[in-house]
């Protein structure tokens, strides 16, 4: 039975989780793998996009929603992420890890379904989806998806909170999408621990090649997002999934860059706080954000 009590219970369980195995563990151990896999599996929120009662919006709120140039690329991003995770799953033999990755893929697919339902509910015309080619290197595709989410979700935390505070969207719509934002928090927490476990678990002679691959990925993603942060193309369409980096003004409030970074850092800390402290937290993007924060003139 789906009622307010069960919804609240599932929402709390999604945000607060402690592993049942006592004691510490070595990163890369089976205990570590069990911890981050069980976290993802046991914090799954079984909401169904098809059953969501989309709130009625005022004309002003509807215009704000439909004017955002992100919906096509957001739907395509979730479809691409689903395909990439599913492709990587086919090469995973560990039963528990495979189960967790399959859940990750299904949640990415559910995000796409939710965005599609939102578009239909509010009359947002979506462009025809392109053909999504299967990745030729499943490991690269999974890494690209995970690292990109680590960047995107960090900024999404801050901008989502900004939208809530500013009233850019009505509270009912914010509440509808809140589980999606927390799901992405779980995804990057799972990914950060998987990367640490994967590196330690692989033979020593493979580690230099893996380091080279991840370094190239980070350079590519950072260059791409710096370009995105400078603006949009003349068409007004978001160039990538990282519309979150273009401007805080997108959600109705103009913040100085250091203020937005402070908000993203605070939200990142808050959303990660409920999970077992033995789990590694994503650190690269927060560290880079703190470095930029110190270099900004306004910060001094």
PDB file of C-alpha atoms in Angstrom, residues 53-299:
ATOM      1  CA  UNK A  53       0.380  13.258  -9.643  1.00  0.00           C
ATOM      2  CA  UNK A  54       2.039  16.217 -11.332  1.00  0.00           C
ATOM      3  CA  UNK A  55       1.052  19.447  -9.562  1.00  0.00           C
ATOM      4  CA  UNK A  56      -0.916  22.096 -11.380  1.00  0.00           C
ATOM      5  CA  UNK A  57       1.286  25.124 -12.107  1.00  0.00           C
ATOM      6  CA  UNK A  58       0.430  28.769 -12.406  1.00  0.00           C
ATOM      7  CA  UNK A  59       0.959  30.294 -15.837  1.00  0.00           C
ATOM      8  CA  UNK A  60       4.092  32.052 -14.596  1.00  0.00           C
ATOM      9  CA  UNK A  61       5.590  28.880 -13.124  1.00  0.00           C
ATOM     10  CA  UNK A  62       4.693  26.918 -16.256  1.00  0.00           C
ATOM     11  CA  UNK A  63       6.469  29.466 -18.454  1.00  0.00           C
ATOM     12  CA  UNK A  64       9.563  29.287 -16.261  1.00  0.00           C
ATOM     13  CA  UNK A  65       9.580  25.507 -16.481  1.00  0.00           C
ATOM     14  CA  UNK A  66       9.019  25.230 -20.220  1.00  0.00           C
ATOM     15  CA  UNK A  67      11.525  27.980 -21.051  1.00  0.00           C
ATOM     16  CA  UNK A  68      14.482  26.073 -19.564  1.00  0.00           C
ATOM     17  CA  UNK A  69      16.572  24.804 -22.509  1.00  0.00           C
ATOM     18  CA  UNK A  70      17.534  21.529 -20.866  1.00  0.00           C
ATOM     19  CA  UNK A  71      14.805  18.990 -21.418  1.00  0.00           C
ATOM     20  CA  UNK A  72      15.988  17.379 -24.659  1.00  0.00           C
ATOM     21  CA  UNK A  73      19.547  16.933 -23.472  1.00  0.00           C
ATOM     22  CA  UNK A  74      18.425  15.798 -20.010  1.00  0.00           C
ATOM     23  CA  UNK A  75      16.304  12.991 -21.477  1.00  0.00           C
ATOM     24  CA  UNK A  76      19.100  11.985 -23.843  1.00  0.00           C
ATOM     25  CA  UNK A  77      21.667  12.045 -21.039  1.00  0.00           C
ATOM     26  CA  UNK A  78      19.634   9.622 -18.937  1.00  0.00           C
ATOM     27  CA  UNK A  79      19.095   7.299 -21.901  1.00  0.00           C
ATOM     28  CA  UNK A  80      22.807   7.332 -22.695  1.00  0.00           C
ATOM     29  CA  UNK A  81      23.733   6.697 -19.051  1.00  0.00           C
ATOM     30  CA  UNK A  82      21.339   3.744 -18.930  1.00  0.00           C
ATOM     31  CA  UNK A  83      22.905   2.186 -22.020  1.00  0.00           C
ATOM     32  CA  UNK A  84      26.445   2.729 -20.730  1.00  0.00           C
ATOM     33  CA  UNK A  85      25.790   1.138 -17.351  1.00  0.00           C
ATOM     34  CA  UNK A  86      23.936  -1.777 -18.929  1.00  0.00           C
ATOM     35  CA  UNK A  87      26.845  -2.301 -21.318  1.00  0.00           C
ATOM     36  CA  UNK A  88      29.337  -2.418 -18.458  1.00  0.00           C
ATOM     37  CA  UNK A  89      27.149  -4.803 -16.449  1.00  0.00           C
ATOM     38  CA  UNK A  90      27.536  -7.432 -19.157  1.00  0.00           C
ATOM     39  CA  UNK A  91      31.240  -7.704 -18.305  1.00  0.00           C
ATOM     40  CA  UNK A  92      30.760  -7.980 -14.518  1.00  0.00           C
ATOM     41  CA  UNK A  93      30.728 -11.504 -13.097  1.00  0.00           C
ATOM     42  CA  UNK A  94      30.541 -10.777  -9.365  1.00  0.00           C
ATOM     43  CA  UNK A  95      26.867 -11.455  -8.419  1.00  0.00           C
ATOM     44  CA  UNK A  96      26.497  -8.705  -5.800  1.00  0.00           C
ATOM     45  CA  UNK A  97      28.250  -6.046  -7.850  1.00  0.00           C
ATOM     46  CA  UNK A  98      26.260  -7.034 -10.917  1.00  0.00           C
ATOM     47  CA  UNK A  99      23.006  -6.701  -8.966  1.00  0.00           C
ATOM     48  CA  UNK A 100      23.974  -3.224  -7.742  1.00  0.00           C
ATOM     49  CA  UNK A 101      24.958  -2.058 -11.234  1.00  0.00           C
ATOM     50  CA  UNK A 102      21.720  -3.382 -12.683  1.00  0.00           C
ATOM     51  CA  UNK A 103      19.824  -1.342 -10.106  1.00  0.00           C
ATOM     52  CA  UNK A 104      21.902   1.721 -11.002  1.00  0.00           C
ATOM     53  CA  UNK A 105      20.970   1.268 -14.671  1.00  0.00           C
ATOM     54  CA  UNK A 106      17.279   0.831 -13.849  1.00  0.00           C
ATOM     55  CA  UNK A 107      17.280   4.021 -11.784  1.00  0.00           C
ATOM     56  CA  UNK A 108      18.891   5.927 -14.657  1.00  0.00           C
ATOM     57  CA  UNK A 109      16.148   4.591 -16.920  1.00  0.00           C
ATOM     58  CA  UNK A 110      13.547   5.691 -14.382  1.00  0.00           C
ATOM     59  CA  UNK A 111      14.993   9.216 -14.432  1.00  0.00           C
ATOM     60  CA  UNK A 112      14.457   9.311 -18.184  1.00  0.00           C
ATOM     61  CA  UNK A 113      10.888   8.067 -17.746  1.00  0.00           C
ATOM     62  CA  UNK A 114      10.233  10.727 -15.135  1.00  0.00           C
ATOM     63  CA  UNK A 115      11.548  13.520 -17.369  1.00  0.00           C
ATOM     64  CA  UNK A 116       9.455  12.230 -20.256  1.00  0.00           C
ATOM     65  CA  UNK A 117       6.355  12.154 -18.040  1.00  0.00           C
ATOM     66  CA  UNK A 118       7.078  15.706 -16.893  1.00  0.00           C
ATOM     67  CA  UNK A 119       7.362  16.873 -20.492  1.00  0.00           C
ATOM     68  CA  UNK A 120       4.062  15.254 -21.332  1.00  0.00           C
ATOM     69  CA  UNK A 121       2.320  16.688 -18.271  1.00  0.00           C
ATOM     70  CA  UNK A 122       3.380  20.273 -18.991  1.00  0.00           C
ATOM     71  CA  UNK A 123       3.353  20.324 -22.777  1.00  0.00           C
ATOM     72  CA  UNK A 124       7.107  20.419 -23.303  1.00  0.00           C
ATOM     73  CA  UNK A 125       7.922  19.335 -26.853  1.00  0.00           C
ATOM     74  CA  UNK A 126      10.883  16.979 -26.940  1.00  0.00           C
ATOM     75  CA  UNK A 127      13.016  16.464 -30.029  1.00  0.00           C
ATOM     76  CA  UNK A 128      13.211  12.959 -31.501  1.00  0.00           C
ATOM     77  CA  UNK A 129      15.872  10.977 -29.709  1.00  0.00           C
ATOM     78  CA  UNK A 130      18.996  10.042 -31.629  1.00  0.00           C
ATOM     79  CA  UNK A 131      20.249   6.503 -32.013  1.00  0.00           C
ATOM     80  CA  UNK A 132      22.431   5.604 -29.026  1.00  0.00           C
ATOM     81  CA  UNK A 133      25.340   3.464 -30.212  1.00  0.00           C
ATOM     82  CA  UNK A 134      26.580   0.725 -27.924  1.00  0.00           C
ATOM     83  CA  UNK A 135      29.906   1.679 -26.297  1.00  0.00           C
ATOM     84  CA  UNK A 136      32.976   0.145 -27.906  1.00  0.00           C
ATOM     85  CA  UNK A 137      34.801   0.327 -24.563  1.00  0.00           C
ATOM     86  CA  UNK A 138      32.282  -0.448 -21.782  1.00  0.00           C
ATOM     87  CA  UNK A 139      34.767   0.365 -19.019  1.00  0.00           C
ATOM     88  CA  UNK A 140      35.505   3.799 -20.505  1.00  0.00           C
ATOM     89  CA  UNK A 141      31.769   4.471 -20.952  1.00  0.00           C
ATOM     90  CA  UNK A 142      30.999   3.527 -17.325  1.00  0.00           C
ATOM     91  CA  UNK A 143      33.873   5.657 -16.040  1.00  0.00           C
ATOM     92  CA  UNK A 144      32.803   8.606 -18.193  1.00  0.00           C
ATOM     93  CA  UNK A 145      29.256   8.320 -16.881  1.00  0.00           C
ATOM     94  CA  UNK A 146      30.353   8.102 -13.256  1.00  0.00           C
ATOM     95  CA  UNK A 147      32.895  10.916 -13.342  1.00  0.00           C
ATOM     96  CA  UNK A 148      30.538  13.176 -15.306  1.00  0.00           C
ATOM     97  CA  UNK A 149      27.849  12.587 -12.692  1.00  0.00           C
ATOM     98  CA  UNK A 150      30.293  13.472  -9.931  1.00  0.00           C
ATOM     99  CA  UNK A 151      30.689  16.901 -11.551  1.00  0.00           C
ATOM    100  CA  UNK A 152      27.077  17.421 -12.578  1.00  0.00           C
ATOM    101  CA  UNK A 153      25.491  16.292  -9.338  1.00  0.00           C
ATOM    102  CA  UNK A 154      27.743  18.494  -7.197  1.00  0.00           C
ATOM    103  CA  UNK A 155      26.446  21.608  -8.960  1.00  0.00           C
ATOM    104  CA  UNK A 156      22.910  20.235  -9.180  1.00  0.00           C
ATOM    105  CA  UNK A 157      22.842  19.999  -5.372  1.00  0.00           C
ATOM    106  CA  UNK A 158      23.410  23.733  -5.053  1.00  0.00           C
ATOM    107  CA  UNK A 159      21.134  24.848  -7.870  1.00  0.00           C
ATOM    108  CA  UNK A 160      18.299  22.609  -6.728  1.00  0.00           C
ATOM    109  CA  UNK A 161      18.503  24.111  -3.251  1.00  0.00           C
ATOM    110  CA  UNK A 162      18.646  27.574  -4.808  1.00  0.00           C
ATOM    111  CA  UNK A 163      15.491  26.836  -6.783  1.00  0.00           C
ATOM    112  CA  UNK A 164      13.794  25.697  -3.589  1.00  0.00           C
ATOM    113  CA  UNK A 165      14.784  28.802  -1.620  1.00  0.00           C
ATOM    114  CA  UNK A 166      13.920  31.241  -4.375  1.00  0.00           C
ATOM    115  CA  UNK A 167      10.508  29.777  -5.139  1.00  0.00           C
ATOM    116  CA  UNK A 168      11.482  29.498  -8.805  1.00  0.00           C
ATOM    117  CA  UNK A 169       9.384  26.331  -8.878  1.00  0.00           C
ATOM    118  CA  UNK A 170       6.420  25.675  -6.570  1.00  0.00           C
ATOM    119  CA  UNK A 171       7.162  23.512  -3.510  1.00  0.00           C
ATOM    120  CA  UNK A 172       5.042  20.653  -4.883  1.00  0.00           C
ATOM    121  CA  UNK A 173       7.266  20.324  -7.957  1.00  0.00           C
ATOM    122  CA  UNK A 174      10.427  20.593  -5.867  1.00  0.00           C
ATOM    123  CA  UNK A 175       9.133  17.790  -3.639  1.00  0.00           C
ATOM    124  CA  UNK A 176       8.379  15.657  -6.693  1.00  0.00           C
ATOM    125  CA  UNK A 177      11.974  15.834  -7.923  1.00  0.00           C
ATOM    126  CA  UNK A 178      13.679  15.659  -4.533  1.00  0.00           C
ATOM    127  CA  UNK A 179      14.012  11.830  -4.625  1.00  0.00           C
ATOM    128  CA  UNK A 180      15.761  12.067  -8.008  1.00  0.00           C
ATOM    129  CA  UNK A 181      18.409  14.421  -6.622  1.00  0.00           C
ATOM    130  CA  UNK A 182      19.041  12.126  -3.653  1.00  0.00           C
ATOM    131  CA  UNK A 183      19.217   9.130  -5.956  1.00  0.00           C
ATOM    132  CA  UNK A 184      22.014  10.846  -7.838  1.00  0.00           C
ATOM    133  CA  UNK A 185      23.772  11.365  -4.501  1.00  0.00           C
ATOM    134  CA  UNK A 186      23.632   7.602  -3.948  1.00  0.00           C
ATOM    135  CA  UNK A 187      24.945   6.989  -7.458  1.00  0.00           C
ATOM    136  CA  UNK A 188      28.072   9.092  -7.073  1.00  0.00           C
ATOM    137  CA  UNK A 189      28.681   7.671  -3.586  1.00  0.00           C
ATOM    138  CA  UNK A 190      28.491   4.172  -5.046  1.00  0.00           C
ATOM    139  CA  UNK A 191      30.722   5.143  -7.968  1.00  0.00           C
ATOM    140  CA  UNK A 192      33.418   6.733  -5.787  1.00  0.00           C
ATOM    141  CA  UNK A 193      33.648   3.571  -3.701  1.00  0.00           C
ATOM    142  CA  UNK A 194      33.561   1.321  -6.756  1.00  0.00           C
ATOM    143  CA  UNK A 195      36.519   3.196  -8.304  1.00  0.00           C
ATOM    144  CA  UNK A 196      38.554   2.885  -5.095  1.00  0.00           C
ATOM    145  CA  UNK A 197      37.686  -0.814  -4.783  1.00  0.00           C
ATOM    146  CA  UNK A 198      38.303  -1.505  -8.483  1.00  0.00           C
ATOM    147  CA  UNK A 199      41.764   0.066  -8.456  1.00  0.00           C
ATOM    148  CA  UNK A 200      42.834  -1.917  -5.384  1.00  0.00           C
ATOM    149  CA  UNK A 201      41.321  -5.144  -6.677  1.00  0.00           C
ATOM    150  CA  UNK A 202      43.029  -5.099 -10.097  1.00  0.00           C
ATOM    151  CA  UNK A 203      46.548  -6.541 -10.641  1.00  0.00           C
ATOM    152  CA  UNK A 204      49.341  -4.037 -10.005  1.00  0.00           C
ATOM    153  CA  UNK A 205      50.477  -4.075 -13.613  1.00  0.00           C
ATOM    154  CA  UNK A 206      47.069  -2.802 -14.792  1.00  0.00           C
ATOM    155  CA  UNK A 207      47.011   0.184 -12.443  1.00  0.00           C
ATOM    156  CA  UNK A 208      49.244   2.550 -14.493  1.00  0.00           C
ATOM    157  CA  UNK A 209      47.035   2.063 -17.554  1.00  0.00           C
ATOM    158  CA  UNK A 210      43.908   2.637 -15.485  1.00  0.00           C
ATOM    159  CA  UNK A 211      45.411   5.800 -14.000  1.00  0.00           C
ATOM    160  CA  UNK A 212      46.233   7.053 -17.486  1.00  0.00           C
ATOM    161  CA  UNK A 213      42.685   6.335 -18.647  1.00  0.00           C
ATOM    162  CA  UNK A 214      41.056   8.143 -15.722  1.00  0.00           C
ATOM    163  CA  UNK A 215      43.439  11.103 -16.063  1.00  0.00           C
ATOM    164  CA  UNK A 216      42.478  11.515 -19.715  1.00  0.00           C
ATOM    165  CA  UNK A 217      38.826  11.299 -18.742  1.00  0.00           C
ATOM    166  CA  UNK A 218      39.138  14.030 -16.121  1.00  0.00           C
ATOM    167  CA  UNK A 219      40.973  16.341 -18.509  1.00  0.00           C
ATOM    168  CA  UNK A 220      38.310  15.807 -21.155  1.00  0.00           C
ATOM    169  CA  UNK A 221      35.433  16.392 -18.749  1.00  0.00           C
ATOM    170  CA  UNK A 222      36.971  19.484 -17.162  1.00  0.00           C
ATOM    171  CA  UNK A 223      37.751  21.069 -20.539  1.00  0.00           C
ATOM    172  CA  UNK A 224      34.243  20.328 -21.703  1.00  0.00           C
ATOM    173  CA  UNK A 225      32.644  21.852 -18.639  1.00  0.00           C
ATOM    174  CA  UNK A 226      34.814  24.951 -18.666  1.00  0.00           C
ATOM    175  CA  UNK A 227      33.591  25.590 -22.187  1.00  0.00           C
ATOM    176  CA  UNK A 228      29.994  25.027 -21.106  1.00  0.00           C
ATOM    177  CA  UNK A 229      30.389  27.388 -18.154  1.00  0.00           C
ATOM    178  CA  UNK A 230      31.292  30.236 -20.534  1.00  0.00           C
ATOM    179  CA  UNK A 231      27.844  30.196 -22.013  1.00  0.00           C
ATOM    180  CA  UNK A 232      25.508  28.510 -24.429  1.00  0.00           C
ATOM    181  CA  UNK A 233      25.629  28.260 -28.144  1.00  0.00           C
ATOM    182  CA  UNK A 234      23.812  30.791 -30.227  1.00  0.00           C
ATOM    183  CA  UNK A 235      20.840  28.473 -30.537  1.00  0.00           C
ATOM    184  CA  UNK A 236      20.129  28.886 -26.833  1.00  0.00           C
ATOM    185  CA  UNK A 237      20.231  25.152 -26.313  1.00  0.00           C
ATOM    186  CA  UNK A 238      22.286  23.667 -23.526  1.00  0.00           C
ATOM    187  CA  UNK A 239      25.378  22.105 -25.039  1.00  0.00           C
ATOM    188  CA  UNK A 240      25.540  19.233 -22.611  1.00  0.00           C
ATOM    189  CA  UNK A 241      24.023  17.768 -19.498  1.00  0.00           C
ATOM    190  CA  UNK A 242      25.829  20.373 -17.435  1.00  0.00           C
ATOM    191  CA  UNK A 243      23.346  23.177 -17.742  1.00  0.00           C
ATOM    192  CA  UNK A 244      23.831  23.369 -13.973  1.00  0.00           C
ATOM    193  CA  UNK A 245      27.183  25.069 -14.505  1.00  0.00           C
ATOM    194  CA  UNK A 246      25.984  27.864 -16.790  1.00  0.00           C
ATOM    195  CA  UNK A 247      24.533  30.271 -14.228  1.00  0.00           C
ATOM    196  CA  UNK A 248      22.639  30.449 -10.964  1.00  0.00           C
ATOM    197  CA  UNK A 249      20.368  32.934 -12.753  1.00  0.00           C
ATOM    198  CA  UNK A 250      18.858  29.898 -14.492  1.00  0.00           C
ATOM    199  CA  UNK A 251      16.781  29.298 -11.362  1.00  0.00           C
ATOM    200  CA  UNK A 252      15.843  32.895 -10.775  1.00  0.00           C
ATOM    201  CA  UNK A 253      18.624  34.075  -8.438  1.00  0.00           C
ATOM    202  CA  UNK A 254      21.924  35.714  -9.291  1.00  0.00           C
ATOM    203  CA  UNK A 255      24.757  34.617  -7.038  1.00  0.00           C
ATOM    204  CA  UNK A 256      28.423  35.429  -7.090  1.00  0.00           C
ATOM    205  CA  UNK A 257      30.503  32.382  -8.092  1.00  0.00           C
ATOM    206  CA  UNK A 258      31.917  31.966  -4.585  1.00  0.00           C
ATOM    207  CA  UNK A 259      28.396  32.016  -3.128  1.00  0.00           C
ATOM    208  CA  UNK A 260      27.261  29.277  -5.488  1.00  0.00           C
ATOM    209  CA  UNK A 261      30.325  27.164  -4.644  1.00  0.00           C
ATOM    210  CA  UNK A 262      29.662  27.600  -0.920  1.00  0.00           C
ATOM    211  CA  UNK A 263      26.078  26.457  -1.405  1.00  0.00           C
ATOM    212  CA  UNK A 264      27.133  23.426  -3.472  1.00  0.00           C
ATOM    213  CA  UNK A 265      29.687  22.419  -0.837  1.00  0.00           C
ATOM    214  CA  UNK A 266      27.157  22.752   1.978  1.00  0.00           C
ATOM    215  CA  UNK A 267      24.519  20.738   0.106  1.00  0.00           C
ATOM    216  CA  UNK A 268      27.043  18.077  -0.844  1.00  0.00           C
ATOM    217  CA  UNK A 269      27.948  17.659   2.827  1.00  0.00           C
ATOM    218  CA  UNK A 270      24.313  17.587   3.919  1.00  0.00           C
ATOM    219  CA  UNK A 271      23.190  15.015   1.388  1.00  0.00           C
ATOM    220  CA  UNK A 272      26.115  12.679   2.090  1.00  0.00           C
ATOM    221  CA  UNK A 273      25.812  12.934   5.881  1.00  0.00           C
ATOM    222  CA  UNK A 274      23.269  10.153   6.405  1.00  0.00           C
ATOM    223  CA  UNK A 275      25.332   7.313   4.967  1.00  0.00           C
ATOM    224  CA  UNK A 276      27.731   4.984   6.754  1.00  0.00           C
ATOM    225  CA  UNK A 277      30.882   7.016   7.546  1.00  0.00           C
ATOM    226  CA  UNK A 278      33.047   4.079   6.446  1.00  0.00           C
ATOM    227  CA  UNK A 279      31.986   4.733   2.861  1.00  0.00           C
ATOM    228  CA  UNK A 280      34.387   6.915   0.909  1.00  0.00           C
ATOM    229  CA  UNK A 281      32.934  10.219  -0.253  1.00  0.00           C
ATOM    230  CA  UNK A 282      33.555  11.722  -3.704  1.00  0.00           C
ATOM    231  CA  UNK A 283      36.417  14.159  -3.145  1.00  0.00           C
ATOM    232  CA  UNK A 284      37.819  15.390  -6.464  1.00  0.00           C
ATOM    233  CA  UNK A 285      35.072  17.871  -7.378  1.00  0.00           C
ATOM    234  CA  UNK A 286      34.709  19.320  -3.841  1.00  0.00           C
ATOM    235  CA  UNK A 287      38.502  19.759  -3.660  1.00  0.00           C
ATOM    236  CA  UNK A 288      38.597  21.527  -7.019  1.00  0.00           C
ATOM    237  CA  UNK A 289      35.659  23.686  -5.945  1.00  0.00           C
ATOM    238  CA  UNK A 290      37.445  24.691  -2.730  1.00  0.00           C
ATOM    239  CA  UNK A 291      40.567  25.536  -4.729  1.00  0.00           C
ATOM    240  CA  UNK A 292      38.594  27.736  -7.108  1.00  0.00           C
ATOM    241  CA  UNK A 293      36.813  29.278  -4.116  1.00  0.00           C
ATOM    242  CA  UNK A 294      40.142  30.366  -2.628  1.00  0.00           C
ATOM    243  CA  UNK A 295      41.319  31.832  -5.936  1.00  0.00           C
ATOM    244  CA  UNK A 296      38.220  33.911  -6.593  1.00  0.00           C
ATOM    245  CA  UNK A 297      38.720  37.647  -5.876  1.00  0.00           C
ATOM    246  CA  UNK A 298      35.406  37.871  -4.030  1.00  0.00           C
ATOM    247  CA  UNK A 299      36.480  35.067  -1.728  1.00  0.00           C
TER     248      UNK A 299
END
